mmCIF file of C-alpha atoms and ligand atoms in Angstrom:
data_model
loop_
_atom_site.group_PDB
_atom_site.id
_atom_site.type_symbol
_atom_site.label_atom_id
_atom_site.label_comp_id
_atom_site.label_asym_id
_atom_site.label_seq_id
_atom_site.Cartn_x
_atom_site.Cartn_y
_atom_site.Cartn_z
ATOM 1 C CA UNK D 328 8.098 -36.395 -3.034
ATOM 2 C CA UNK D 329 7.193 -32.879 -2.107
ATOM 3 C CA UNK D 330 7.201 -29.549 -3.914
ATOM 4 C CA UNK D 331 8.837 -26.666 -2.044
ATOM 5 C CA UNK D 332 8.464 -22.949 -2.704
ATOM 6 C CA UNK D 333 10.877 -20.864 -0.588
ATOM 7 C CA UNK D 334 10.066 -17.195 0.083
ATOM 8 C CA UNK D 335 12.833 -15.243 1.817
ATOM 9 C CA UNK D 336 13.274 -11.559 2.467
ATOM 10 C CA UNK D 337 13.605 -8.857 5.118
ATOM 11 C CA UNK D 338 11.083 -7.954 7.819
ATOM 12 C CA UNK D 339 8.095 -6.050 6.450
ATOM 13 C CA UNK D 340 8.491 -7.062 2.782
ATOM 14 C CA UNK D 341 5.022 -8.666 2.910
ATOM 15 C CA UNK D 342 6.121 -12.315 3.065
ATOM 16 C CA UNK D 343 3.397 -13.340 5.528
ATOM 17 C CA UNK D 344 0.489 -11.841 3.565
ATOM 18 C CA UNK D 345 1.773 -12.960 0.171
ATOM 19 C CA UNK D 346 2.674 -16.505 1.251
ATOM 20 C CA UNK D 347 -0.764 -17.043 2.758
ATOM 21 C CA UNK D 348 -2.603 -15.842 -0.374
ATOM 22 C CA UNK D 349 -0.388 -17.727 -2.846
ATOM 23 C CA UNK D 350 -0.647 -20.878 -0.714
ATOM 24 C CA UNK D 351 -4.462 -20.666 -0.688
ATOM 25 C CA UNK D 352 -4.671 -20.094 -4.449
ATOM 26 C CA UNK D 353 -2.296 -22.933 -5.360
ATOM 27 C CA UNK D 354 -3.236 -25.402 -2.618
ATOM 28 C CA UNK D 355 0.202 -25.330 -0.970
ATOM 29 C CA UNK D 356 0.612 -25.755 2.802
ATOM 30 C CA UNK D 357 1.791 -22.445 4.242
ATOM 31 C CA UNK D 358 4.682 -22.704 6.709
ATOM 32 C CA UNK D 359 5.766 -19.608 8.618
ATOM 33 C CA UNK D 360 9.236 -20.412 9.976
ATOM 34 C CA UNK D 361 9.355 -17.187 12.016
ATOM 35 C CA UNK D 362 6.596 -18.757 14.138
ATOM 36 C CA UNK D 363 8.939 -21.612 15.114
ATOM 37 C CA UNK D 364 11.497 -19.101 16.475
ATOM 38 C CA UNK D 365 8.646 -17.329 18.250
ATOM 39 C CA UNK D 366 7.618 -20.635 19.908
ATOM 40 C CA UNK D 367 11.149 -21.114 21.259
ATOM 41 C CA UNK D 368 11.148 -17.561 22.663
ATOM 42 C CA UNK D 369 7.731 -18.151 24.280
ATOM 43 C CA UNK D 370 8.846 -21.436 25.792
ATOM 44 C CA UNK D 371 11.836 -19.640 27.371
ATOM 45 C CA UNK D 372 9.485 -17.012 28.831
ATOM 46 C CA UNK D 373 7.177 -19.734 30.199
ATOM 47 C CA UNK D 374 10.086 -21.609 31.796
ATOM 48 C CA UNK D 375 11.878 -18.429 33.005
ATOM 49 C CA UNK D 376 15.025 -19.307 31.055
ATOM 50 C CA UNK D 377 17.472 -16.492 30.366
ATOM 51 C CA UNK D 378 19.179 -16.099 26.990
ATOM 52 C CA UNK D 379 22.591 -16.757 28.634
ATOM 53 C CA UNK D 380 21.539 -20.125 30.069
ATOM 54 C CA UNK D 381 22.661 -22.312 27.199
ATOM 55 C CA UNK D 382 22.362 -25.603 29.063
ATOM 56 C CA UNK D 383 18.775 -24.907 30.122
ATOM 57 C CA UNK D 384 17.889 -23.820 26.595
ATOM 58 C CA UNK D 385 19.310 -27.088 25.254
ATOM 59 C CA UNK D 386 17.288 -29.136 27.741
ATOM 60 C CA UNK D 387 14.154 -27.202 26.850
ATOM 61 C CA UNK D 388 14.772 -27.791 23.121
ATOM 62 C CA UNK D 389 15.159 -31.538 23.707
ATOM 63 C CA UNK D 390 11.541 -31.604 24.933
ATOM 64 C CA UNK D 391 9.953 -29.025 22.631
ATOM 65 C CA UNK D 392 7.040 -29.934 20.317
ATOM 66 C CA UNK D 393 5.998 -27.419 17.673
ATOM 67 C CA UNK D 394 3.122 -28.203 15.336
ATOM 68 C CA UNK D 395 1.212 -26.293 12.668
ATOM 69 C CA UNK D 396 -2.194 -27.311 11.361
ATOM 70 C CA UNK D 397 -3.567 -26.684 7.893
ATOM 71 C CA UNK D 398 -5.504 -23.603 9.121
ATOM 72 C CA UNK D 399 -2.254 -21.931 10.174
ATOM 73 C CA UNK D 400 -2.758 -22.518 13.908
ATOM 74 C CA UNK D 401 0.459 -23.003 15.896
ATOM 75 C CA UNK D 402 0.811 -25.388 18.843
ATOM 76 C CA UNK D 403 3.613 -25.330 21.394
ATOM 77 C CA UNK D 404 3.802 -28.493 23.507
ATOM 78 C CA UNK D 405 0.131 -29.174 22.752
ATOM 79 C CA UNK D 406 -1.154 -25.692 23.604
ATOM 80 C CA UNK D 407 -2.468 -23.342 20.904
ATOM 81 C CA UNK D 408 -0.258 -20.220 20.833
ATOM 82 C CA UNK D 409 -1.140 -18.650 17.447
ATOM 83 C CA UNK D 410 -1.870 -15.189 18.875
ATOM 84 C CA UNK D 411 0.259 -15.448 21.987
ATOM 85 C CA UNK D 412 3.503 -15.597 19.948
ATOM 86 C CA UNK D 413 2.719 -12.160 18.394
ATOM 87 C CA UNK D 414 2.713 -10.365 21.770
ATOM 88 C CA UNK D 415 5.363 -7.823 22.763
ATOM 89 C CA UNK D 416 7.387 -9.956 25.167
ATOM 90 C CA UNK D 417 7.913 -12.524 22.387
ATOM 91 C CA UNK D 418 8.641 -9.773 19.796
ATOM 92 C CA UNK D 419 11.403 -8.449 22.033
ATOM 93 C CA UNK D 420 13.039 -11.808 22.700
ATOM 94 C CA UNK D 421 12.757 -13.541 19.323
ATOM 95 C CA UNK D 422 15.496 -11.705 17.433
ATOM 96 C CA UNK D 423 18.323 -12.431 19.929
ATOM 97 C CA UNK D 424 17.013 -16.002 20.340
ATOM 98 C CA UNK D 425 17.110 -16.569 16.575
ATOM 99 C CA UNK D 426 20.892 -16.038 16.439
ATOM 100 C CA UNK D 427 21.696 -18.830 18.925
ATOM 101 C CA UNK D 428 23.333 -21.771 17.079
ATOM 102 C CA UNK D 429 21.642 -24.341 19.335
ATOM 103 C CA UNK D 430 18.234 -22.894 18.455
ATOM 104 C CA UNK D 431 18.908 -22.676 14.708
ATOM 105 C CA UNK D 432 20.157 -26.279 14.590
ATOM 106 C CA UNK D 433 17.103 -27.605 16.399
ATOM 107 C CA UNK D 434 14.674 -25.579 14.276
ATOM 108 C CA UNK D 435 16.306 -26.711 11.053
ATOM 109 C CA UNK D 436 15.217 -30.247 11.959
ATOM 110 C CA UNK D 437 11.745 -29.065 13.088
ATOM 111 C CA UNK D 438 11.166 -27.054 9.883
ATOM 112 C CA UNK D 439 12.274 -29.883 7.592
ATOM 113 C CA UNK D 440 10.018 -32.313 9.470
ATOM 114 C CA UNK D 441 6.979 -30.032 9.245
ATOM 115 C CA UNK D 442 7.417 -29.896 5.440
ATOM 116 C CA UNK D 443 8.082 -33.618 4.950
ATOM 117 C CA UNK D 444 5.926 -35.231 2.256
ATOM 118 C CA UNK D 445 3.867 -32.076 1.665
ATOM 119 C CA UNK D 446 3.671 -29.468 -1.076
ATOM 120 C CA UNK D 447 4.637 -26.324 0.793
ATOM 121 C CA UNK D 448 5.240 -22.621 0.526
ATOM 122 C CA UNK D 449 7.656 -21.703 3.290
ATOM 123 C CA UNK D 450 8.618 -18.204 4.355
ATOM 124 C CA UNK D 451 11.600 -17.040 6.357
ATOM 125 C CA UNK D 452 15.102 -15.629 6.045
ATOM 126 C CA UNK D 453 17.188 -18.669 5.116
ATOM 127 C CA UNK D 454 14.794 -21.126 3.457
ATOM 128 C CA UNK D 455 16.366 -21.051 -0.013
ATOM 129 C CA UNK D 456 19.920 -20.886 1.329
ATOM 130 C CA UNK D 457 19.944 -23.264 4.332
ATOM 131 C CA UNK D 458 16.659 -25.063 5.104
ATOM 132 C CA UNK D 459 15.821 -26.138 1.532
ATOM 133 C CA UNK D 460 18.791 -25.310 -0.718
ATOM 134 C CA UNK D 461 17.190 -27.588 -3.356
ATOM 135 C CA UNK D 462 13.748 -25.929 -3.206
ATOM 136 C CA UNK D 463 11.818 -26.163 -6.494
ATOM 137 C CA UNK D 464 11.156 -22.410 -6.561
ATOM 138 C CA UNK D 465 13.084 -19.701 -4.675
ATOM 139 C CA UNK D 466 11.859 -16.153 -4.374
ATOM 140 C CA UNK D 467 13.513 -13.230 -2.627
ATOM 141 C CA UNK D 468 10.787 -10.722 -1.764
ATOM 142 C CA UNK D 469 12.080 -7.237 -1.080
ATOM 143 C CA UNK D 470 10.967 -3.622 -0.722
ATOM 144 C CA UNK D 471 12.870 -0.455 0.218
ATOM 145 C CA UNK D 472 13.337 0.187 3.954
ATOM 146 C CA UNK D 473 11.264 3.385 3.539
ATOM 147 C CA UNK D 474 8.305 1.497 2.022
ATOM 148 C CA UNK D 475 8.508 -1.234 4.654
ATOM 149 C CA UNK D 476 8.497 1.431 7.389
ATOM 150 C CA UNK D 477 5.478 3.114 5.766
ATOM 151 C CA UNK D 478 3.569 -0.206 5.766
ATOM 152 C CA UNK D 479 4.506 -0.923 9.387
ATOM 153 C CA UNK D 480 3.304 2.548 10.508
ATOM 154 C CA UNK D 481 -0.049 1.939 8.727
ATOM 155 C CA UNK D 482 -0.390 -1.497 10.369
ATOM 156 C CA UNK D 483 0.352 0.055 13.766
ATOM 157 C CA UNK D 484 -2.210 2.812 13.190
ATOM 158 C CA UNK D 485 -4.841 0.170 12.368
ATOM 159 C CA UNK D 486 -4.041 -1.526 15.674
ATOM 160 C CA UNK D 487 -4.152 1.844 17.499
ATOM 161 C CA UNK D 488 -0.414 1.758 18.280
ATOM 162 C CA UNK D 489 1.268 5.210 18.330
ATOM 163 C CA UNK D 490 4.677 5.390 16.610
ATOM 164 C CA UNK D 491 6.783 7.792 14.572
ATOM 165 C CA UNK D 492 7.864 7.007 11.003
ATOM 166 C CA UNK D 493 11.503 7.884 11.799
ATOM 167 C CA UNK D 494 11.577 5.545 14.772
ATOM 168 C CA UNK D 495 10.091 2.664 12.776
ATOM 169 C CA UNK D 496 12.477 3.278 9.851
ATOM 170 C CA UNK D 497 15.492 3.209 12.162
ATOM 171 C CA UNK D 498 14.203 -0.010 13.763
ATOM 172 C CA UNK D 499 13.877 -1.656 10.342
ATOM 173 C CA UNK D 500 17.382 -0.583 9.302
ATOM 174 C CA UNK D 501 18.849 -1.921 12.561
ATOM 175 C CA UNK D 502 17.037 -5.238 12.155
ATOM 176 C CA UNK D 503 18.134 -5.588 8.501
ATOM 177 C CA UNK D 504 21.705 -5.080 9.603
ATOM 178 C CA UNK D 505 21.417 -7.625 12.417
ATOM 179 C CA UNK D 506 19.661 -10.225 10.231
ATOM 180 C CA UNK D 507 22.110 -9.901 7.329
ATOM 181 C CA UNK D 508 25.380 -9.745 9.284
ATOM 182 C CA UNK D 509 24.788 -12.569 11.795
ATOM 183 C CA UNK D 510 27.189 -15.462 11.511
ATOM 184 C CA UNK D 511 24.799 -18.366 11.036
ATOM 185 C CA UNK D 512 22.211 -18.402 8.260
ATOM 186 C CA UNK D 513 22.240 -14.668 7.566
ATOM 187 C CA UNK D 514 19.513 -13.091 5.474
ATOM 188 C CA UNK D 515 20.826 -13.146 1.934
ATOM 189 C CA UNK D 516 19.483 -13.797 -1.494
ATOM 190 C CA UNK D 517 20.216 -17.326 -2.773
ATOM 191 C CA UNK D 518 22.107 -17.222 -6.087
ATOM 192 C CA UNK D 519 19.219 -18.938 -7.861
ATOM 193 C CA UNK D 520 16.410 -16.975 -6.175
ATOM 194 C CA UNK D 521 14.146 -14.816 -8.322
ATOM 195 C CA UNK D 522 14.122 -11.234 -7.044
ATOM 196 C CA UNK D 523 10.689 -9.629 -6.604
ATOM 197 C CA UNK D 524 10.585 -5.970 -5.560
ATOM 198 C CA UNK D 525 7.193 -5.184 -4.020
ATOM 199 C CA UNK D 526 7.929 -1.473 -3.369
ATOM 200 C CA UNK D 527 5.595 -0.170 -6.074
ATOM 201 C CA UNK D 528 3.250 -3.161 -6.381
ATOM 202 C CA UNK D 529 -0.104 -3.923 -4.763
ATOM 203 C CA UNK D 530 -0.585 -7.156 -2.811
ATOM 204 C CA UNK D 531 -2.645 -8.541 -5.705
ATOM 205 C CA UNK D 532 0.111 -7.716 -8.223
ATOM 206 C CA UNK D 533 2.784 -9.432 -6.114
ATOM 207 C CA UNK D 534 0.569 -12.511 -5.653
ATOM 208 C CA UNK D 535 -0.015 -12.684 -9.415
ATOM 209 C CA UNK D 536 3.695 -12.308 -10.223
ATOM 210 C CA UNK D 537 4.662 -15.051 -7.791
ATOM 211 C CA UNK D 538 1.945 -17.415 -9.018
ATOM 212 C CA UNK D 539 3.259 -16.990 -12.567
ATOM 213 C CA UNK D 540 6.829 -17.731 -11.454
ATOM 214 C CA UNK D 541 5.678 -20.888 -9.649
ATOM 215 C CA UNK D 542 3.537 -22.100 -12.559
ATOM 216 C CA UNK D 543 6.477 -21.749 -14.954
ATOM 217 C CA UNK D 544 8.643 -23.914 -12.683
ATOM 218 C CA UNK D 545 6.026 -26.524 -11.734
HETATM 219 O O1 DC X 1080 9.134 -13.252 10.453
HETATM 220 P P1 DC X 1080 9.049 -13.064 11.977
HETATM 221 O O2 DC X 1080 9.069 -11.617 12.416
HETATM 222 O O3 DC X 1080 7.934 -13.837 12.601
HETATM 223 O O4 DC X 1080 10.408 -13.710 12.512
HETATM 224 C C1 DC X 1080 10.720 -13.726 13.872
HETATM 225 C C2 DC X 1080 12.233 -13.704 14.067
HETATM 226 O O5 DC X 1080 12.809 -14.929 13.635
HETATM 227 C C3 DC X 1080 12.969 -12.583 13.317
HETATM 228 O O6 DC X 1080 13.739 -11.865 14.258
HETATM 229 C C4 DC X 1080 13.883 -13.267 12.340
HETATM 230 C C5 DC X 1080 13.924 -14.697 12.784
HETATM 231 N N1 DC X 1080 13.841 -15.652 11.686
HETATM 232 C C6 DC X 1080 15.007 -16.241 11.260
HETATM 233 O O7 DC X 1080 16.068 -15.905 11.776
HETATM 234 N N2 DC X 1080 14.988 -17.196 10.292
HETATM 235 C C7 DC X 1080 13.821 -17.554 9.710
HETATM 236 N N3 DC X 1080 13.811 -18.492 8.758
HETATM 237 C C8 DC X 1080 12.607 -16.944 10.129
HETATM 238 C C9 DC X 1080 12.659 -15.990 11.117
#
């Protein structure tokens, strides 16, 4: 038996930060499902496979091995790729790759296997709707597009990346539209998910609110 907490929501809502902190405080294994899509995109780059080459993608997926350890390190076919999957070439490819049915079907199996027999907190876009529709706790973490853009600009500044607020905001709006209107497993709030709006909350406040929700359900 395992206990599953599903955290879904749009890009930039703070899922990664919050999931990590809540997982540490409650002793839940943190599973970042976005990283599994990033591994597929990286594997395509490594094998020079184009997004149109469905047959080659299928063959690659038949051989793929994605693992996560308890420290949050990610392994693709035995090689550690934790930082590599955050680089720009992967950022650019991952969104179109994540809409391919063959990829989503394969990763559904991978994600369920990674969680098997463990108490997990899993973040993504479709965890409470598709991957674990019977999750013990479902949370939809949101924030306004403007606030998410503001956070992204700050993050970029910290990394020394130049960008304009307007550009980032438009990018977020475009991505929201793409993620929520795609045919398979679109980003949407599960009927039984608890809505948490982080727009005016600090990280610590969101963590506290989510911990209380989980404790009530446990
Ligand atoms: O959260 P992230 O930026 O690492 O996600 C990478 C991409 O994967 C993003 O374009 C959305 C997609 N994704 C998805 O479609 N379903 C998930 N459960 C997680 C991520």
